CSV table of C-alpha atoms and ligand atoms in Angstrom, one decimal:
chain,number,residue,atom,x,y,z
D,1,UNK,CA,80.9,122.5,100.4
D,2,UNK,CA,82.3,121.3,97.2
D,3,UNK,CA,81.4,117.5,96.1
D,4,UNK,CA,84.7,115.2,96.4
D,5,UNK,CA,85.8,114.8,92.4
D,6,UNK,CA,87.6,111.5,91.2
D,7,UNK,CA,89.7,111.4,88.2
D,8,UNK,CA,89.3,108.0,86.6
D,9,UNK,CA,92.2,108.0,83.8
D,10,UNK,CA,91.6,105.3,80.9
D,11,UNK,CA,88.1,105.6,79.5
D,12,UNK,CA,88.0,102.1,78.5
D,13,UNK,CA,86.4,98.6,80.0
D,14,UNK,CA,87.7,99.3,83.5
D,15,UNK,CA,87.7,102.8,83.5
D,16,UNK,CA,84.1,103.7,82.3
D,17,UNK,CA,82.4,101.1,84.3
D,18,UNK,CA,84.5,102.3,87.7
D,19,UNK,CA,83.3,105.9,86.7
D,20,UNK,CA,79.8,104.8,86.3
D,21,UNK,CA,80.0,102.9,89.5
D,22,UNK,CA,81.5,106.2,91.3
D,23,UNK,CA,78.5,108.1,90.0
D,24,UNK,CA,76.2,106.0,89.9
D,25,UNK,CA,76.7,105.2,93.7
D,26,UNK,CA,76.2,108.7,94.5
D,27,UNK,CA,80.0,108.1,95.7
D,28,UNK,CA,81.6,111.5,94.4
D,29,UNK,CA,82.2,113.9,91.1
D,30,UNK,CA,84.1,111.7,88.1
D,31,UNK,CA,86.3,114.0,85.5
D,32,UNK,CA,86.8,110.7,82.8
D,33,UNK,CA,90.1,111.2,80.7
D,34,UNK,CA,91.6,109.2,78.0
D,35,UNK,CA,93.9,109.8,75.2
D,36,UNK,CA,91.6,108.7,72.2
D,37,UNK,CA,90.1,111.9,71.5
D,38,UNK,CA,86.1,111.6,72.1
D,39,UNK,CA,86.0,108.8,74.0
D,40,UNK,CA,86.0,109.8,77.4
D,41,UNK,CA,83.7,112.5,76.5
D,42,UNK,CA,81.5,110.4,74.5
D,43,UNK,CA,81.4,107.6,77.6
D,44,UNK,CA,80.7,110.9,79.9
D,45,UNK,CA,77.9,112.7,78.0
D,46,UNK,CA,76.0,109.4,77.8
D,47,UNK,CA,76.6,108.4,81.5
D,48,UNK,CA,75.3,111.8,82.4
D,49,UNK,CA,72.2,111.3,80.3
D,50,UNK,CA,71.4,107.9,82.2
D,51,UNK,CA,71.6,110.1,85.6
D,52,UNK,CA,68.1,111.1,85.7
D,53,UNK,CA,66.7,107.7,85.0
D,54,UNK,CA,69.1,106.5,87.7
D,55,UNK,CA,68.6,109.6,90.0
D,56,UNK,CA,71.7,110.9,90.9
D,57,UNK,CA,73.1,114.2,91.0
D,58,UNK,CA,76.5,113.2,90.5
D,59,UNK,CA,78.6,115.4,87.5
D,60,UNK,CA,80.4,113.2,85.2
D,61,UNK,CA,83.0,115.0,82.5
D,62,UNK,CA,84.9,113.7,79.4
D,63,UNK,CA,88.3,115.2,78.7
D,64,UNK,CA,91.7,114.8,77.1
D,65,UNK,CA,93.0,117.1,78.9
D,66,UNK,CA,94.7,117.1,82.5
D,67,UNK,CA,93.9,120.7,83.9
D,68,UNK,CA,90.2,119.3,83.7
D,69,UNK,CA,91.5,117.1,86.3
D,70,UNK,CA,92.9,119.8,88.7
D,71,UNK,CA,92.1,119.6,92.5
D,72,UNK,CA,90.9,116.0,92.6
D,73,UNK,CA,90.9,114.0,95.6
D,74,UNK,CA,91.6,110.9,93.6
D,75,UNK,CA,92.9,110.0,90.9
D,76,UNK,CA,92.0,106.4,89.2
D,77,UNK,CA,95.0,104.5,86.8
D,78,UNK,CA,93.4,102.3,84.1
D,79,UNK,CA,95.3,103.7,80.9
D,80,UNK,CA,97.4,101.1,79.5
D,81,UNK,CA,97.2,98.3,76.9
D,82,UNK,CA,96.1,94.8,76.7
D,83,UNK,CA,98.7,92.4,75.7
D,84,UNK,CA,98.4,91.4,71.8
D,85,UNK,CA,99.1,88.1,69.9
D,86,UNK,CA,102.9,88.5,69.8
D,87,UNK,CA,104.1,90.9,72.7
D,88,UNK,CA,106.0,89.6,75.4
D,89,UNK,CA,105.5,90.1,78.9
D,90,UNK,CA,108.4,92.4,78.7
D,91,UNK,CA,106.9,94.9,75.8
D,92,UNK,CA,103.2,94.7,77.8
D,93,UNK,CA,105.2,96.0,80.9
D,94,UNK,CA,107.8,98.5,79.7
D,95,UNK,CA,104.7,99.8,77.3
D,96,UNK,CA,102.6,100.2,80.5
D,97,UNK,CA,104.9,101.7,82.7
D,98,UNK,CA,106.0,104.4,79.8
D,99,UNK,CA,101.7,105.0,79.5
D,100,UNK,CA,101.0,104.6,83.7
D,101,UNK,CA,104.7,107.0,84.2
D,102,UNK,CA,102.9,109.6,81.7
D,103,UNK,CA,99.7,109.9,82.9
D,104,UNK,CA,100.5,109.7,86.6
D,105,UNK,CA,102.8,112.8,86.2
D,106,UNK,CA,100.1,114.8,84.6
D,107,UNK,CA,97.2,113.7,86.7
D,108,UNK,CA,99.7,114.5,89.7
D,109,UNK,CA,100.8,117.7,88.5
D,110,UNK,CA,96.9,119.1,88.9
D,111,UNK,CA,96.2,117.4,91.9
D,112,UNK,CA,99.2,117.4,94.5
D,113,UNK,CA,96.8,116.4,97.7
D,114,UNK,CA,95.4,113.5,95.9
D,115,UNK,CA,95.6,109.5,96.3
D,116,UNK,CA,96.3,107.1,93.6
D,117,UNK,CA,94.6,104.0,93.0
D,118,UNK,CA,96.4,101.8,90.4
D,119,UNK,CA,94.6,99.4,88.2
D,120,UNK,CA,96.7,99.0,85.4
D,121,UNK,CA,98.4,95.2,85.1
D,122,UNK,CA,100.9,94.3,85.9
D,123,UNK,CA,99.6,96.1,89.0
D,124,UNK,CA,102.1,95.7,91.7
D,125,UNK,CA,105.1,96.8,88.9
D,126,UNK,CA,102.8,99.6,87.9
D,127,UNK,CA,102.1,100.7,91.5
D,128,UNK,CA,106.2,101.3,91.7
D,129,UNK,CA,105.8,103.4,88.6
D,130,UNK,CA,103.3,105.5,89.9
D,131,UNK,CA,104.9,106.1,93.6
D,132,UNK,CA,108.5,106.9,91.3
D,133,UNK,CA,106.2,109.5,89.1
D,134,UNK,CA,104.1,111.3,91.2
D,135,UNK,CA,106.7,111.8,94.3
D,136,UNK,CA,103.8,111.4,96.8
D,137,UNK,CA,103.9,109.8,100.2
D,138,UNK,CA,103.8,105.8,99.6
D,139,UNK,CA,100.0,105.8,101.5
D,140,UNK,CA,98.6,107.5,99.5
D,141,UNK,CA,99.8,105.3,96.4
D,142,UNK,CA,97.6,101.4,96.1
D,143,UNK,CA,97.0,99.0,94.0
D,144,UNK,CA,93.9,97.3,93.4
D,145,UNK,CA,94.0,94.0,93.8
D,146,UNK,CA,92.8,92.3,96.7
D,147,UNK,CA,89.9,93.6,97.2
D,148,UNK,CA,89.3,91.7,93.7
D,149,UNK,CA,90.9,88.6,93.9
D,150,UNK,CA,88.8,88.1,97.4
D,151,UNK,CA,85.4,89.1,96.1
D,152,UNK,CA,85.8,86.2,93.4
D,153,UNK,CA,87.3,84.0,96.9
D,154,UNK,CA,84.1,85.2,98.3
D,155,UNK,CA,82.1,84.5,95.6
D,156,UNK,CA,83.3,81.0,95.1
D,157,UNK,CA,82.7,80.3,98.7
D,158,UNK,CA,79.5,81.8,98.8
D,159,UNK,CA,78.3,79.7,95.6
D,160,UNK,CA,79.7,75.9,96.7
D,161,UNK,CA,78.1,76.7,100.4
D,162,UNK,CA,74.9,78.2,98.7
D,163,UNK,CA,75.1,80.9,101.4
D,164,UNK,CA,75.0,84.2,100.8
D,165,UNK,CA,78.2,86.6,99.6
D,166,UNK,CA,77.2,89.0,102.4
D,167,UNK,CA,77.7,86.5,105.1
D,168,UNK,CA,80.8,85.5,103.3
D,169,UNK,CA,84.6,87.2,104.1
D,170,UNK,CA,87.9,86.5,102.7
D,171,UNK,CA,91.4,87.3,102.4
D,172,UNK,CA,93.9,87.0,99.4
D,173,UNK,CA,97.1,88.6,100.6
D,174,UNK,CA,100.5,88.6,98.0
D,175,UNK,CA,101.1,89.6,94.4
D,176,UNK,CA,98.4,90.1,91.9
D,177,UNK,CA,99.3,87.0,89.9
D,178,UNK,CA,99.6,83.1,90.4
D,179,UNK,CA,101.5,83.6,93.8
D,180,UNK,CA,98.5,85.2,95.1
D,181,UNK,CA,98.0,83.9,98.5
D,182,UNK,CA,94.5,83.2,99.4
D,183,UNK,CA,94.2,82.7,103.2
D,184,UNK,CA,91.2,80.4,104.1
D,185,UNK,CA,92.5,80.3,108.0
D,186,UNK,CA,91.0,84.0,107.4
D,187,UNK,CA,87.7,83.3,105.3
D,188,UNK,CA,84.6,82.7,107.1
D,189,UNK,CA,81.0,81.9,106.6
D,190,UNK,CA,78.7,83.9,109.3
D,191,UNK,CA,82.3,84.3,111.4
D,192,UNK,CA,83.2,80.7,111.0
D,193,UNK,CA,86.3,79.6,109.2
D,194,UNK,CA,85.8,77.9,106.3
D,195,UNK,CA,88.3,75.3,107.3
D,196,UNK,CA,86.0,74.1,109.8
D,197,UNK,CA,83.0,74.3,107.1
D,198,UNK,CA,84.9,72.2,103.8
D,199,UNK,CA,87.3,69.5,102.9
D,200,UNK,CA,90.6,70.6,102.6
D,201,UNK,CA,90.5,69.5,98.8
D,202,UNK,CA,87.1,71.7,97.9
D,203,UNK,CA,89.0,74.4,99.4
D,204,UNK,CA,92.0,73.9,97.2
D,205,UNK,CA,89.9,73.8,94.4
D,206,UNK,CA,87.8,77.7,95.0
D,207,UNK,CA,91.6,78.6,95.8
D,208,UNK,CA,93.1,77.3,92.5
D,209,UNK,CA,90.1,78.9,91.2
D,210,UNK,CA,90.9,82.7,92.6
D,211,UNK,CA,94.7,82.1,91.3
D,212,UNK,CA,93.1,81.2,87.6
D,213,UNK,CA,89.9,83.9,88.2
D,214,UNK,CA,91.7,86.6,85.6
D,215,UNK,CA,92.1,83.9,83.0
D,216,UNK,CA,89.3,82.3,83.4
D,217,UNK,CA,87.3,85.5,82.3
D,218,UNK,CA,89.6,86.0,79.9
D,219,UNK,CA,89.2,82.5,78.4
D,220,UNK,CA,85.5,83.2,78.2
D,221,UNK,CA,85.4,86.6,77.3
D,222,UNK,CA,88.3,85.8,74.0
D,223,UNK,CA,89.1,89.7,73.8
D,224,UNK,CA,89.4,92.0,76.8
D,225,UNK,CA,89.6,91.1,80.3
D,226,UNK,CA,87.0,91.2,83.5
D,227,UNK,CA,86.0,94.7,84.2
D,228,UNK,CA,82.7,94.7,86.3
D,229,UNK,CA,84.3,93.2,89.3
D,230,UNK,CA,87.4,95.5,89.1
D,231,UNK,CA,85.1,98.4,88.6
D,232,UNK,CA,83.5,97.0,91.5
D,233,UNK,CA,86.4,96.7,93.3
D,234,UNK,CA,87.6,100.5,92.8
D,235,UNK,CA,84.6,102.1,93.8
D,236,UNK,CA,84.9,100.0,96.9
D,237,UNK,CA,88.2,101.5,97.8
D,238,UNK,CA,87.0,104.7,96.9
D,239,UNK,CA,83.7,104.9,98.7
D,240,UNK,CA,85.8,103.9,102.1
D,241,UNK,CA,88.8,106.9,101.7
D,242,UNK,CA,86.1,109.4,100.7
D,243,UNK,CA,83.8,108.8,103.2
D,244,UNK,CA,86.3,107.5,105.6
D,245,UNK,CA,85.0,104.5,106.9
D,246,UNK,CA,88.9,102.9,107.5
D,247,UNK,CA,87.3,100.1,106.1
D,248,UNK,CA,89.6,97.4,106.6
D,249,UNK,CA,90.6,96.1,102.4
D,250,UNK,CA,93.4,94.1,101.1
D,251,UNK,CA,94.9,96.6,98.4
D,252,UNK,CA,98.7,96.7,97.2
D,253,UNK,CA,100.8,98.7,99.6
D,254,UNK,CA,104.3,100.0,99.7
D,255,UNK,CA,106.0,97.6,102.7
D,256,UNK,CA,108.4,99.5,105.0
D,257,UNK,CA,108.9,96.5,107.2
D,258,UNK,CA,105.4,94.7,107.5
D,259,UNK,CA,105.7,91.0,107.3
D,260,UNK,CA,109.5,91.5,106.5
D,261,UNK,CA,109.4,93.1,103.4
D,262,UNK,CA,111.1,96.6,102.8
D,263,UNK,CA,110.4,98.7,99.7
D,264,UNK,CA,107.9,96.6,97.9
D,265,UNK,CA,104.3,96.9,96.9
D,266,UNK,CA,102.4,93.4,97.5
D,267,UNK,CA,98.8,93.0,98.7
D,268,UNK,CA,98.1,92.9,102.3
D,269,UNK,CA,94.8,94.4,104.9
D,270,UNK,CA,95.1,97.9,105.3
D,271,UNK,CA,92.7,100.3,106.6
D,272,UNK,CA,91.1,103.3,104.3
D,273,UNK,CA,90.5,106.5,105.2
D,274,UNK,CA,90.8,109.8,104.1
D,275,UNK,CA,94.7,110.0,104.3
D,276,UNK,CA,94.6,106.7,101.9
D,277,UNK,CA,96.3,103.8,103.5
D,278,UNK,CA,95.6,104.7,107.6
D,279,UNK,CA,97.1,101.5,108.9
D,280,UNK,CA,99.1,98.5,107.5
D,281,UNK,CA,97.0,95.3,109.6
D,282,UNK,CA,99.5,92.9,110.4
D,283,UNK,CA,98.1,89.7,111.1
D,284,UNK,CA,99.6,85.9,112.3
D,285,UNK,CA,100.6,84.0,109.6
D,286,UNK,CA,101.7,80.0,109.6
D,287,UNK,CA,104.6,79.1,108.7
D,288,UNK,CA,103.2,77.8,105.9
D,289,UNK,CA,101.3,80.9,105.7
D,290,UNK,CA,104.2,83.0,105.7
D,291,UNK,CA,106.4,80.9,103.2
D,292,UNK,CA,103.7,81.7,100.8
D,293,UNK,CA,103.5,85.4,101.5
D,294,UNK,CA,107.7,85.6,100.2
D,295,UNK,CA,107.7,83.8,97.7
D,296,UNK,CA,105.0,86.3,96.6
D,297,UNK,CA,107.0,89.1,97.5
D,298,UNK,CA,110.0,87.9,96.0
D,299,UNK,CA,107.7,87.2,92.3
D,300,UNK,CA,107.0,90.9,92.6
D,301,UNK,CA,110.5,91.8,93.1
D,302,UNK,CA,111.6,89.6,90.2
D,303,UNK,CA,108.8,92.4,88.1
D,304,UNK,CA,110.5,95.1,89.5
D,305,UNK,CA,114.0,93.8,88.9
D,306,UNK,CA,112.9,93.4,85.3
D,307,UNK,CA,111.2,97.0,85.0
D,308,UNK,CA,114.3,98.5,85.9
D,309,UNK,CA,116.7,96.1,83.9
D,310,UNK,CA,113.9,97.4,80.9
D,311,UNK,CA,114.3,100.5,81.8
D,312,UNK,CA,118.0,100.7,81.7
D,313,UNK,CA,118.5,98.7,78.5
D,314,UNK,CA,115.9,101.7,76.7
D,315,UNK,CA,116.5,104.8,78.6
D,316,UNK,CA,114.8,106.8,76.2
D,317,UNK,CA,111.4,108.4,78.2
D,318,UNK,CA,108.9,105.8,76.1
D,319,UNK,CA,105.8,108.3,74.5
D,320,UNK,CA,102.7,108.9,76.0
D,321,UNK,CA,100.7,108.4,73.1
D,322,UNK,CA,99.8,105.1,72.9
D,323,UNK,CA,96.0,104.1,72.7
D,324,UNK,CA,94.6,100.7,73.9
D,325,UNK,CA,93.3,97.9,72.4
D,326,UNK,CA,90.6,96.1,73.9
D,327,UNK,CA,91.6,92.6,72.9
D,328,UNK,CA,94.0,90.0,74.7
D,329,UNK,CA,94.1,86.6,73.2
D,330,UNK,CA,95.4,85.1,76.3
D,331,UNK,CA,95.3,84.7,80.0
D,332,UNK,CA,98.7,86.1,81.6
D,333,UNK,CA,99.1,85.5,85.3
D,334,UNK,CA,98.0,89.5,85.6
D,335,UNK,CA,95.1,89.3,83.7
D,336,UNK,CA,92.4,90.9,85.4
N,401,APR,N1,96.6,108.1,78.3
N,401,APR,C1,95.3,107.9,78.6
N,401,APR,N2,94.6,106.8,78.3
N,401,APR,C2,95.3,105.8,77.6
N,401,APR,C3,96.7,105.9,77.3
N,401,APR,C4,97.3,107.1,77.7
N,401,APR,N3,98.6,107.3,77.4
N,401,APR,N4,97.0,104.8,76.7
N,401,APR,C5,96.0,104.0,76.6
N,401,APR,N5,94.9,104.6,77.2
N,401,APR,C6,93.5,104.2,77.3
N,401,APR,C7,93.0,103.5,76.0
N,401,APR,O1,92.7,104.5,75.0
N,401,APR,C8,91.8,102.7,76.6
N,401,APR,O2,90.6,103.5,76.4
N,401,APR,O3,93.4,103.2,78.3
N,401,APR,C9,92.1,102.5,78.0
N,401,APR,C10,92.3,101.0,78.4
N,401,APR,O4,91.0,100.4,78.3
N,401,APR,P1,90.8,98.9,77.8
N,401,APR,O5,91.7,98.6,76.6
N,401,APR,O6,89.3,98.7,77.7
N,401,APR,O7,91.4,98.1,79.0
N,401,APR,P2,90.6,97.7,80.4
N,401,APR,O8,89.9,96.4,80.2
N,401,APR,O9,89.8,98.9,80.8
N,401,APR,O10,91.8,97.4,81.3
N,401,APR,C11,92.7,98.5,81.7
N,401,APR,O11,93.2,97.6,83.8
N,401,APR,O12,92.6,95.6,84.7
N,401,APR,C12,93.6,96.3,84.1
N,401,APR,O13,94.9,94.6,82.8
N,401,APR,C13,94.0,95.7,82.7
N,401,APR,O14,95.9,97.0,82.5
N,401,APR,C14,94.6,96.8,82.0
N,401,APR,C15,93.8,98.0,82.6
């Protein structure tokens, strides 16, 4: 029986620390690809020489080139660019989308059975690129994003109650951004809500905290943004569709209908498995709850209005060759 193989495209912060992770975790095969020649395979050889000292038997490959990727069961987008001193939201967005268009078409081409995971900011615009470019079914095409904005929920929880993060579940449904909607109706401590634990105003400060948790690395870290707990958060999602655990995960996913939205991706629980998004969980919102939850939705469909209105304005296919930078001077409501 062959070993499941990941592609993780975007050798970089994100994308060498998820392919570590993935191998590392004994999770699956990891072909690294990048566009900066010698850098995935650089990040590769030297990942593969920490495998005995770790002891796994996992194969881990550098390439710059997409038939290396071929037959892979998934395929990992972190290519893209930080934004620099200068660039507007607008440039960051139609410079991703021209990189995360690129890359998904190739990886696609060599692996027409796989699923997508999109990591590249600002995610839920990026996930519509990648559905548009590779033409696969829209379960097996999610973001990353709740999964991560609920682990630093979690994390925050698990810290002010001094309990610990393994007793500690939460949910952050909506847009990856400042309309994120953190749920603490949802988020318990040993199966008890933390409403019934903390005063209303603690809780609004760890959920003013999860909005700002991107920025607030990013305000630390001065250039580049968070990677460990997005790498974290990727080899999450990929442990539970290759092993098929329908683990139940907030992750972007394209909404047919779910909480009344059609034909957008914004973060809600779904359920993992080997056919990618199994199940779209719908659960009872408030009111309040649910107010929240559009006025999410609608934020993301303001970044796919713009995308497109981008897109129209420069039709010409933007290149594929643009490399990275690791440094972002500021926090942007996507920051990671
Ligand atoms: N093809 C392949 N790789 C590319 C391309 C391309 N067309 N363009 C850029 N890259 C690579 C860069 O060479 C770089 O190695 O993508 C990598 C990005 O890595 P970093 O700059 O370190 O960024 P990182 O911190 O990993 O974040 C990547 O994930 O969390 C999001 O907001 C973050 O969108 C960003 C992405």
């Amino acid at each position: 029986m062959t070993r499941p193989l990941v592609t993780v495209i975007g050798a970089g912060n994100v994308g060498a620390t998820a392919a570590q992770r993935i191998v590392e975790g004994s999770i699956a095969d990891v072909v690294l690809v990048d566009i900066v020649e010698g850098l995935p395979q650089g990040k590769a050889l030297d990942l593969a020489e920490a495998a005995p000292v770790v002891g796994h038997d996992m194969r881990i490959t550098g390439t710059n080139d997409y038939a290396e990727t071929a037959g892979s069961d998934i395929i990992v987008v972190t290519s893209g660019l930080a934004r620099q001193p200068g660039m507007s939201r607008d440039d960051l967005m139609t410079k991703n989308a021209g990189i995360v268009r690129s890359v998904v078409q190739q990886a696609a081409a060599h692996s027409p059975g796989a699923i997508i995971i999109v990591v590249t900011n600002p995610l839920d615009a990026m996930c519509h690129v990648a559905l548009e470019a590779s033409g696969f079914a829209p379960e097996r095409v999610i973001g990353m994003a709740g999964v991560l904005d609920s682990a630093r929920f979690r994390s925050f929880i698990a810290h002010e109650l001094r309990v610990s993060v393994t007793s500690t579940h939460a949910f952050v449904l909506g847009g990856h951004g400042d309309t994120m909607v953190p749920l603490p109706r949802y988020s318990t401590v040993g199966g008890v809500p933390i409403t019934e634990l903390l005063e209303a105003e603690r809780i609004e400060t760890l959920v003013d905290r999860t909005r700002n948790g991107g920025a607030e690395v990013v305000a630390l870290l001065k250039t580049g943004s968070a990677f460990y707990a997005p790498a974290a958060a990727v080899a999450q999602m990929v442990d539970a569709i290759l092993h098929e655990r329908h683990t139940i995960l907030p992750c972007a996913a394209y909404l047919q209908g779910e909480y009344d939205v059609d034909g957008l991706f914004v973060g809600v629980p779904v359920k993992l498995g080997r056919r990618g998004i199994e199940e779209i969980v719908e659960i009872e919102l408030t009111d309040e709850e649910r107010a929240a939850f559009q006025e999410s939705a609608a934020s993301v469909q303001e970044l796919v209005d713009t995308l497109a209105r981008l897109a129209a304005e420069a039709p010409a296919e933007p290149t594929s060759g643009e490399a990275g930078s690791e440094s972002s001077e500021e926090g942007t409501e996507t920051a990671r």
